[in-house]
Amino acid sequence: MLSFQVTGAQALQAKFRSIEIRGRDLSEVWPQIADVIGLDMATQFEMEGDPKWKPLAPRTIAQRLRLGFGAGPILYRTGSLREAWSTETGQTREITPTSLYIGPEKVSYAKYHQSRLPRTRIPRRPLRLRQSVVVEALRRIRNWIMYGSTTGRI
């Protein structure tokens, strides 16, 4: 006659339950992911795009100089647009247990640089969610769900 004895089943069941609970509410990890995205957006502003944005037109440079803003960098006059994308105080953040939205709604003209609509004067200068940021965000989500910590096992 065969008999089986399972040990650790209760501990395994408890682990699965905690994974299920944490997977339903990512509210703890979203702000950290928003910060990671914000840092990357700031880097993209410093690099003037990745890939590089189209250079400013001579007419735009002349206008900027006339208005006292300097010749560059691209998409930077007052710093409002960069702040709207890259800082917690500048970003519009909407966080629910299962979703994160960040965006530059506090700067009304931000949409013109991101829009895919046909254009005649202002070139599209997109900010993209780069693969390294996606990987880091997914790593933090995985660690939160599996271990209850965004840095890994605790």
Tab-separated table of N, CA, C and O in Angstrom, residues 42-141:
chain	number	residue	atom	x	y	z
A	42	ALA	N	13.218	62.999	-17.668
A	42	ALA	CA	14.195	64.071	-17.462
A	42	ALA	C	15.455	63.802	-18.275
A	42	ALA	O	16.018	64.715	-18.890
A	43	THR	N	15.886	62.548	-18.309
A	43	THR	CA	17.061	62.173	-19.105
A	43	THR	C	16.810	62.428	-20.583
A	43	THR	O	17.694	62.934	-21.291
A	44	GLN	N	15.613	62.099	-21.043
A	44	GLN	CA	15.300	62.332	-22.456
A	44	GLN	C	15.310	63.827	-22.782
A	44	GLN	O	15.751	64.225	-23.866
A	45	PHE	N	14.871	64.658	-21.858
A	45	PHE	CA	14.960	66.107	-22.074
A	45	PHE	C	16.420	66.536	-22.157
A	45	PHE	O	16.796	67.328	-23.016
A	46	GLU	N	17.255	66.011	-21.258
A	46	GLU	CA	18.680	66.362	-21.274
A	46	GLU	C	19.353	65.923	-22.572
A	46	GLU	O	20.212	66.622	-23.097
A	47	MET	N	18.967	64.759	-23.077
A	47	MET	CA	19.550	64.221	-24.318
A	47	MET	C	18.916	64.841	-25.565
A	47	MET	O	19.360	64.568	-26.668
A	48	GLU	N	17.865	65.619	-25.367
A	48	GLU	CA	17.063	66.179	-26.457
A	48	GLU	C	16.514	65.060	-27.347
A	48	GLU	O	16.595	65.094	-28.560
A	49	GLY	N	15.923	64.088	-26.663
A	49	GLY	CA	15.230	62.993	-27.331
A	49	GLY	C	16.073	61.753	-27.485
A	49	GLY	O	17.295	61.797	-27.502
A	50	ASP	N	15.397	60.638	-27.543
A	50	ASP	CA	16.030	59.349	-27.801
A	50	ASP	C	15.036	58.503	-28.588
A	50	ASP	O	14.172	57.871	-27.996
A	51	PRO	N	15.115	58.529	-29.925
A	51	PRO	CA	16.150	59.152	-30.756
A	51	PRO	C	16.062	60.674	-30.729
A	51	PRO	O	15.050	61.254	-30.327
A	52	LYS	N	17.154	61.303	-31.175
A	52	LYS	CA	17.277	62.761	-31.131
A	52	LYS	C	16.100	63.454	-31.807
A	52	LYS	O	15.629	63.019	-32.852
A	53	TRP	N	15.631	64.534	-31.165
A	53	TRP	CA	14.570	65.336	-31.753
A	53	TRP	C	15.117	66.154	-32.919
A	53	TRP	O	16.309	66.459	-32.969
A	54	LYS	N	14.216	66.532	-33.781
A	54	LYS	CA	14.585	67.405	-34.899
A	54	LYS	C	15.078	68.739	-34.320
A	54	LYS	O	14.472	69.283	-33.401
A	55	PRO	N	16.190	69.275	-34.852
A	55	PRO	CA	16.729	70.536	-34.314
A	55	PRO	C	15.727	71.688	-34.449
A	55	PRO	O	14.835	71.659	-35.293
A	56	LEU	N	15.931	72.696	-33.630
A	56	LEU	CA	15.106	73.901	-33.723
A	56	LEU	C	15.387	74.610	-35.042
A	56	LEU	O	16.529	74.665	-35.505
A	57	ALA	N	14.335	75.148	-35.622
A	57	ALA	CA	14.475	75.910	-36.868
A	57	ALA	C	15.162	77.237	-36.568
A	57	ALA	O	15.003	77.786	-35.467
A	58	PRO	N	15.915	77.765	-37.532
A	58	PRO	CA	16.556	79.079	-37.331
A	58	PRO	C	15.556	80.147	-36.901
A	58	PRO	O	15.861	80.988	-36.039
A	59	ARG	N	14.359	80.096	-37.452
A	59	ARG	CA	13.305	81.059	-37.092
A	59	ARG	C	12.934	80.928	-35.609
A	59	ARG	O	12.731	81.931	-34.915
A	60	THR	N	12.857	79.695	-35.110
A	60	THR	CA	12.535	79.458	-33.700
A	60	THR	C	13.661	79.954	-32.805
A	60	THR	O	13.404	80.578	-31.766
A	61	ILE	N	14.893	79.683	-33.189
A	61	ILE	CA	16.044	80.150	-32.398
A	61	ILE	C	16.039	81.672	-32.322
A	61	ILE	O	16.224	82.262	-31.243
A	62	ALA	N	15.795	82.333	-33.454
A	62	ALA	CA	15.747	83.800	-33.469
A	62	ALA	C	14.641	84.314	-32.552
A	62	ALA	O	14.845	85.284	-31.799
A	63	GLN	N	13.478	83.666	-32.591
A	63	GLN	CA	12.366	84.079	-31.726
A	63	GLN	C	12.734	83.892	-30.257
A	63	GLN	O	12.477	84.769	-29.432
A	64	ARG	N	13.330	82.774	-29.929
A	64	ARG	CA	13.723	82.506	-28.539
A	64	ARG	C	14.718	83.541	-28.045
A	64	ARG	O	14.617	84.029	-26.913
A	65	LEU	N	15.690	83.870	-28.877
A	65	LEU	CA	16.685	84.870	-28.496
A	65	LEU	C	16.029	86.238	-28.302
A	65	LEU	O	16.322	86.950	-27.340
A	66	ARG	N	15.128	86.565	-29.200
A	66	ARG	CA	14.417	87.843	-29.112
A	66	ARG	C	13.599	87.941	-27.812
A	66	ARG	O	13.487	88.992	-27.197
A	67	LEU	N	13.047	86.805	-27.370
A	67	LEU	CA	12.226	86.780	-26.157
A	67	LEU	C	13.042	86.563	-24.876
A	67	LEU	O	12.486	86.517	-23.784
A	68	GLY	N	14.359	86.383	-25.044
A	68	GLY	CA	15.231	86.240	-23.880
A	68	GLY	C	15.351	84.843	-23.305
A	68	GLY	O	15.747	84.681	-22.154
A	69	PHE	N	15.025	83.820	-24.086
A	69	PHE	CA	15.083	82.443	-23.582
A	69	PHE	C	16.370	81.707	-23.926
A	69	PHE	O	16.603	80.621	-23.452
A	70	GLY	N	17.181	82.228	-24.797
A	70	GLY	CA	18.382	81.518	-25.226
A	70	GLY	C	18.064	80.594	-26.384
A	70	GLY	O	16.902	80.310	-26.678
A	71	ALA	N	19.107	80.112	-27.035
A	71	ALA	CA	18.949	79.315	-28.249
A	71	ALA	C	18.536	77.870	-27.980
A	71	ALA	O	18.114	77.161	-28.877
A	72	GLY	N	18.646	77.394	-26.805
A	72	GLY	CA	18.314	75.996	-26.507
A	72	GLY	C	18.292	75.800	-25.010
A	72	GLY	O	18.465	76.752	-24.261
A	73	PRO	N	18.080	74.597	-24.574
A	73	PRO	CA	17.857	73.358	-25.328
A	73	PRO	C	16.445	73.260	-25.906
A	73	PRO	O	15.569	74.052	-25.579
A	74	ILE	N	16.275	72.248	-26.744
A	74	ILE	CA	14.980	72.007	-27.386
A	74	ILE	C	13.937	71.691	-26.310
A	74	ILE	O	14.221	70.996	-25.339
A	75	LEU	N	12.724	72.190	-26.514
A	75	LEU	CA	11.573	72.001	-25.617
A	75	LEU	C	11.832	72.526	-24.209
A	75	LEU	O	11.288	72.025	-23.233
A	76	TYR	N	12.660	73.545	-24.110
A	76	TYR	CA	12.922	74.105	-22.788
A	76	TYR	C	12.986	75.618	-22.886
A	76	TYR	O	13.932	76.176	-23.432
A	77	ARG	N	11.966	76.258	-22.385
A	77	ARG	CA	11.983	77.714	-22.215
A	77	ARG	C	11.913	78.027	-20.730
A	77	ARG	O	12.821	78.591	-20.164
A	78	THR	N	10.813	77.635	-20.126
A	78	THR	CA	10.615	77.925	-18.700
A	78	THR	C	10.872	76.710	-17.813
A	78	THR	O	10.981	76.840	-16.604
A	79	GLY	N	10.924	75.534	-18.400
A	79	GLY	CA	11.092	74.305	-17.630
A	79	GLY	C	9.778	73.644	-17.263
A	79	GLY	O	9.761	72.543	-16.706
A	80	SER	N	8.658	74.275	-17.602
A	80	SER	CA	7.342	73.735	-17.228
A	80	SER	C	7.065	72.385	-17.861
A	80	SER	O	6.542	71.482	-17.203
A	81	LEU	N	7.407	72.228	-19.130
A	81	LEU	CA	7.106	70.964	-19.814
A	81	LEU	C	7.942	69.831	-19.237
A	81	LEU	O	7.429	68.751	-18.954
A	82	ARG	N	9.220	70.093	-19.032
A	82	ARG	CA	10.074	69.061	-18.446
A	82	ARG	C	9.573	68.674	-17.058
A	82	ARG	O	9.487	67.498	-16.721
A	83	GLU	N	9.231	69.653	-16.255
A	83	GLU	CA	8.728	69.375	-14.910
A	83	GLU	C	7.422	68.589	-14.957
A	83	GLU	O	7.197	67.680	-14.154
A	84	ALA	N	6.569	68.918	-15.908
A	84	ALA	CA	5.281	68.229	-16.027
A	84	ALA	C	5.446	66.756	-16.358
A	84	ALA	O	4.602	65.939	-16.015
A	85	TRP	N	6.526	66.412	-17.023
A	85	TRP	CA	6.777	65.008	-17.356
A	85	TRP	C	7.621	64.302	-16.315
A	85	TRP	O	7.515	63.098	-16.147
A	86	SER	N	8.480	65.028	-15.621
A	86	SER	CA	9.537	64.324	-14.900
A	86	SER	C	9.539	64.450	-13.384
A	86	SER	O	10.333	63.797	-12.732
A	87	THR	N	8.677	65.263	-12.798
A	87	THR	CA	8.708	65.386	-11.340
A	87	THR	C	7.349	65.065	-10.734
A	87	THR	O	6.317	65.258	-11.363
A	88	GLU	N	7.391	64.600	-9.516
A	88	GLU	CA	6.146	64.243	-8.825
A	88	GLU	C	5.218	65.436	-8.696
A	88	GLU	O	4.013	65.322	-8.870
A	89	THR	N	5.783	66.616	-8.437
A	89	THR	CA	4.937	67.799	-8.282
A	89	THR	C	4.424	68.301	-9.625
A	89	THR	O	3.382	68.927	-9.694
A	90	GLY	N	5.153	68.017	-10.709
A	90	GLY	CA	4.736	68.480	-12.022
A	90	GLY	C	3.787	67.537	-12.727
A	90	GLY	O	2.894	67.956	-13.457
A	91	GLN	N	3.969	66.239	-12.511
A	91	GLN	CA	3.156	65.239	-13.200
A	91	GLN	C	1.725	65.234	-12.695
A	91	GLN	O	1.473	65.467	-11.520
A	92	THR	N	0.826	64.912	-13.612
A	92	THR	CA	-0.514	64.530	-13.210
A	92	THR	C	-0.435	63.022	-12.976
A	92	THR	O	-0.059	62.273	-13.879
A	93	ARG	N	-0.712	62.570	-11.778
A	93	ARG	CA	-0.669	61.140	-11.453
A	93	ARG	C	-2.051	60.678	-11.037
A	93	ARG	O	-2.662	61.276	-10.157
A	94	GLU	N	-2.492	59.628	-11.683
A	94	GLU	CA	-3.739	58.983	-11.285
A	94	GLU	C	-3.401	57.534	-10.962
A	94	GLU	O	-2.959	56.793	-11.839
A	95	ILE	N	-3.611	57.169	-9.713
A	95	ILE	CA	-3.239	55.844	-9.244
A	95	ILE	C	-4.477	55.134	-8.716
A	95	ILE	O	-5.219	55.687	-7.909
A	96	THR	N	-4.684	53.922	-9.210
A	96	THR	CA	-5.701	53.035	-8.666
A	96	THR	C	-4.978	51.755	-8.255
A	96	THR	O	-3.797	51.594	-8.578
A	97	PRO	N	-5.627	50.832	-7.597
A	97	PRO	CA	-4.942	49.592	-7.234
A	97	PRO	C	-4.346	48.841	-8.435
A	97	PRO	O	-3.333	48.175	-8.304
A	98	THR	N	-4.964	48.985	-9.601
A	98	THR	CA	-4.501	48.198	-10.749
A	98	THR	C	-3.975	49.030	-11.913
A	98	THR	O	-3.648	48.469	-12.955
A	99	SER	N	-3.877	50.352	-11.764
A	99	SER	CA	-3.387	51.144	-12.895
A	99	SER	C	-2.653	52.398	-12.434
A	99	SER	O	-2.872	52.907	-11.341
A	100	LEU	N	-1.784	52.859	-13.321
A	100	LEU	CA	-1.032	54.082	-13.106
A	100	LEU	C	-1.116	54.911	-14.371
A	100	LEU	O	-0.917	54.405	-15.474
A	101	TYR	N	-1.440	56.172	-14.216
A	101	TYR	CA	-1.396	57.103	-15.341
A	101	TYR	C	-0.550	58.281	-14.891
A	101	TYR	O	-0.758	58.826	-13.806
A	102	ILE	N	0.433	58.663	-15.726
A	102	ILE	CA	1.145	59.910	-15.490
A	102	ILE	C	1.146	60.696	-16.785
A	102	ILE	O	1.150	60.125	-17.875
A	103	GLY	N	1.115	61.989	-16.668
A	103	GLY	CA	1.105	62.813	-17.867
A	103	GLY	C	1.321	64.269	-17.544
A	103	GLY	O	1.352	64.671	-16.391
A	104	PRO	N	1.459	65.071	-18.591
A	104	PRO	CA	1.781	66.498	-18.433
A	104	PRO	C	0.573	67.422	-18.524
A	104	PRO	O	0.673	68.515	-19.082
A	105	GLU	N	-0.566	67.005	-17.998
A	105	GLU	CA	-1.792	67.794	-18.174
A	105	GLU	C	-1.698	69.211	-17.651
A	105	GLU	O	-2.455	70.080	-18.053
A	106	LYS	N	-0.773	69.468	-16.733
A	106	LYS	CA	-0.654	70.816	-16.175
A	106	LYS	C	-0.054	71.800	-17.177
A	106	LYS	O	-0.014	72.994	-16.921
A	107	VAL	N	0.429	71.292	-18.317
A	107	VAL	CA	0.996	72.139	-19.374
A	107	VAL	C	0.154	71.916	-20.624
A	107	VAL	O	0.244	70.882	-21.283
A	108	SER	N	-0.661	72.894	-20.949
A	108	SER	CA	-1.653	72.735	-22.015
A	108	SER	C	-1.039	72.449	-23.379
A	108	SER	O	-1.626	71.741	-24.195
A	109	TYR	N	0.137	72.944	-23.664
A	109	TYR	CA	0.722	72.775	-24.991
A	109	TYR	C	1.503	71.470	-25.159
A	109	TYR	O	1.998	71.172	-26.246
A	110	ALA	N	1.613	70.673	-24.119
A	110	ALA	CA	2.384	69.425	-24.198
A	110	ALA	C	1.877	68.502	-25.297
A	110	ALA	O	2.652	67.828	-25.974
A	111	LYS	N	0.585	68.475	-25.509
A	111	LYS	CA	-0.005	67.560	-26.480
A	111	LYS	C	0.486	67.815	-27.903
A	111	LYS	O	0.531	66.899	-28.717
A	112	TYR	N	0.885	69.024	-28.216
A	112	TYR	CA	1.296	69.332	-29.584
A	112	TYR	C	2.598	68.626	-29.963
A	112	TYR	O	2.794	68.260	-31.113
A	113	HIS	N	3.477	68.428	-29.008
A	113	HIS	CA	4.753	67.769	-29.307
A	113	HIS	C	4.610	66.253	-29.372
A	113	HIS	O	5.440	65.583	-29.982
A	114	GLN	N	3.577	65.713	-28.761
A	114	GLN	CA	3.369	64.269	-28.740
A	114	GLN	C	2.388	63.795	-29.801
A	114	GLN	O	2.375	62.631	-30.157
A	115	SER	N	1.595	64.682	-30.306
A	115	SER	CA	0.536	64.328	-31.247
A	115	SER	C	1.083	63.687	-32.516
A	115	SER	O	2.140	64.046	-33.019
A	116	ARG	N	0.314	62.735	-33.036
A	116	ARG	CA	0.670	62.094	-34.305
A	116	ARG	C	-0.077	62.718	-35.491
A	116	ARG	O	0.011	62.228	-36.604
A	117	LEU	N	-0.790	63.805	-35.230
A	117	LEU	CA	-1.520	64.483	-36.309
A	117	LEU	C	-0.541	65.087	-37.310
A	117	LEU	O	0.589	65.432	-36.958
A	118	PRO	N	-0.975	65.213	-38.572
A	118	PRO	CA	-0.102	65.849	-39.566
A	118	PRO	C	0.286	67.253	-39.103
A	118	PRO	O	-0.490	67.938	-38.452
A	119	ARG	N	1.482	67.670	-39.443
A	119	ARG	CA	1.961	68.965	-38.991
A	119	ARG	C	2.665	69.712	-40.105
A	119	ARG	O	3.214	69.106	-41.008
A	120	THR	N	2.624	71.025	-40.001
A	120	THR	CA	3.286	71.861	-40.998
A	120	THR	C	4.404	72.693	-40.384
A	120	THR	O	5.351	73.040	-41.075
A	121	ARG	N	4.309	73.014	-39.086
A	121	ARG	CA	5.316	73.907	-38.499
A	121	ARG	C	6.061	73.292	-37.324
A	121	ARG	O	7.272	73.344	-37.287
A	122	ILE	N	5.353	72.785	-36.363
A	122	ILE	CA	6.022	72.267	-35.165
A	122	ILE	C	6.283	70.773	-35.353
A	122	ILE	O	5.342	69.993	-35.477
A	123	PRO	N	7.551	70.349	-35.380
A	123	PRO	CA	7.823	68.922	-35.543
A	123	PRO	C	7.449	68.138	-34.286
A	123	PRO	O	7.452	68.676	-33.182
A	124	ARG	N	7.149	66.875	-34.494
A	124	ARG	CA	6.850	65.988	-33.373
A	124	ARG	C	8.148	65.704	-32.624
A	124	ARG	O	9.161	65.362	-33.223
A	125	ARG	N	8.113	65.882	-31.328
A	125	ARG	CA	9.283	65.607	-30.496
A	125	ARG	C	8.823	64.698	-29.351
A	125	ARG	O	8.544	65.151	-28.244
A	126	PRO	N	8.740	63.417	-29.650
A	126	PRO	CA	8.131	62.488	-28.689
A	126	PRO	C	9.051	62.114	-27.528
A	126	PRO	O	10.268	62.085	-27.654
A	127	LEU	N	8.408	61.845	-26.415
A	127	LEU	CA	9.052	61.202	-25.275
A	127	LEU	C	8.529	59.774	-25.272
A	127	LEU	O	7.326	59.543	-25.331
A	128	ARG	N	9.439	58.826	-25.239
A	128	ARG	CA	9.042	57.421	-25.335
A	128	ARG	C	9.381	56.686	-24.046
A	128	ARG	O	10.385	56.975	-23.404
A	129	LEU	N	8.548	55.726	-23.721
A	129	LEU	CA	8.841	54.845	-22.599
A	129	LEU	C	9.877	53.839	-23.102
A	129	LEU	O	9.567	52.955	-23.893
A	130	ARG	N	11.121	54.021	-22.690
A	130	ARG	CA	12.208	53.191	-23.210
A	130	ARG	C	12.185	51.802	-22.578
A	130	ARG	O	11.687	51.610	-21.474
A	131	GLN	N	12.754	50.842	-23.285
A	131	GLN	CA	12.708	49.442	-22.867
A	131	GLN	C	13.316	49.239	-21.482
A	131	GLN	O	12.792	48.480	-20.673
A	132	SER	N	14.396	49.918	-21.174
A	132	SER	CA	15.034	49.746	-19.864
A	132	SER	C	14.092	50.166	-18.732
A	132	SER	O	14.103	49.566	-17.654
A	133	VAL	N	13.259	51.154	-18.986
A	133	VAL	CA	12.300	51.614	-17.975
A	133	VAL	C	11.177	50.594	-17.814
A	133	VAL	O	10.748	50.300	-16.700
A	134	VAL	N	10.731	50.044	-18.918
A	134	VAL	CA	9.692	49.008	-18.863
A	134	VAL	C	10.208	47.803	-18.080
A	134	VAL	O	9.509	47.264	-17.209
A	135	VAL	N	11.444	47.396	-18.354
A	135	VAL	CA	12.036	46.261	-17.643
A	135	VAL	C	12.119	46.541	-16.146
A	135	VAL	O	11.773	45.693	-15.321
A	136	GLU	N	12.559	47.743	-15.782
A	136	GLU	CA	12.661	48.105	-14.367
A	136	GLU	C	11.279	48.138	-13.707
A	136	GLU	O	11.100	47.660	-12.584
A	137	ALA	N	10.294	48.676	-14.402
A	137	ALA	CA	8.930	48.712	-13.859
A	137	ALA	C	8.407	47.296	-13.640
A	137	ALA	O	7.843	46.991	-12.579
A	138	LEU	N	8.604	46.438	-14.617
A	138	LEU	CA	8.136	45.050	-14.479
A	138	LEU	C	8.872	44.318	-13.360
A	138	LEU	O	8.277	43.518	-12.632
A	139	ARG	N	10.152	44.599	-13.188
A	139	ARG	CA	10.928	43.979	-12.108
A	139	ARG	C	10.350	44.394	-10.757
A	139	ARG	O	10.159	43.565	-9.868
A	140	ARG	N	10.039	45.671	-10.626
A	140	ARG	CA	9.479	46.145	-9.356
A	140	ARG	C	8.094	45.563	-9.090
A	140	ARG	O	7.771	45.213	-7.957
A	141	ILE	N	7.272	45.455	-10.122
A	141	ILE	CA	5.944	44.849	-9.963
A	141	ILE	C	6.086	43.392	-9.554
A	141	ILE	O	5.434	42.924	-8.624
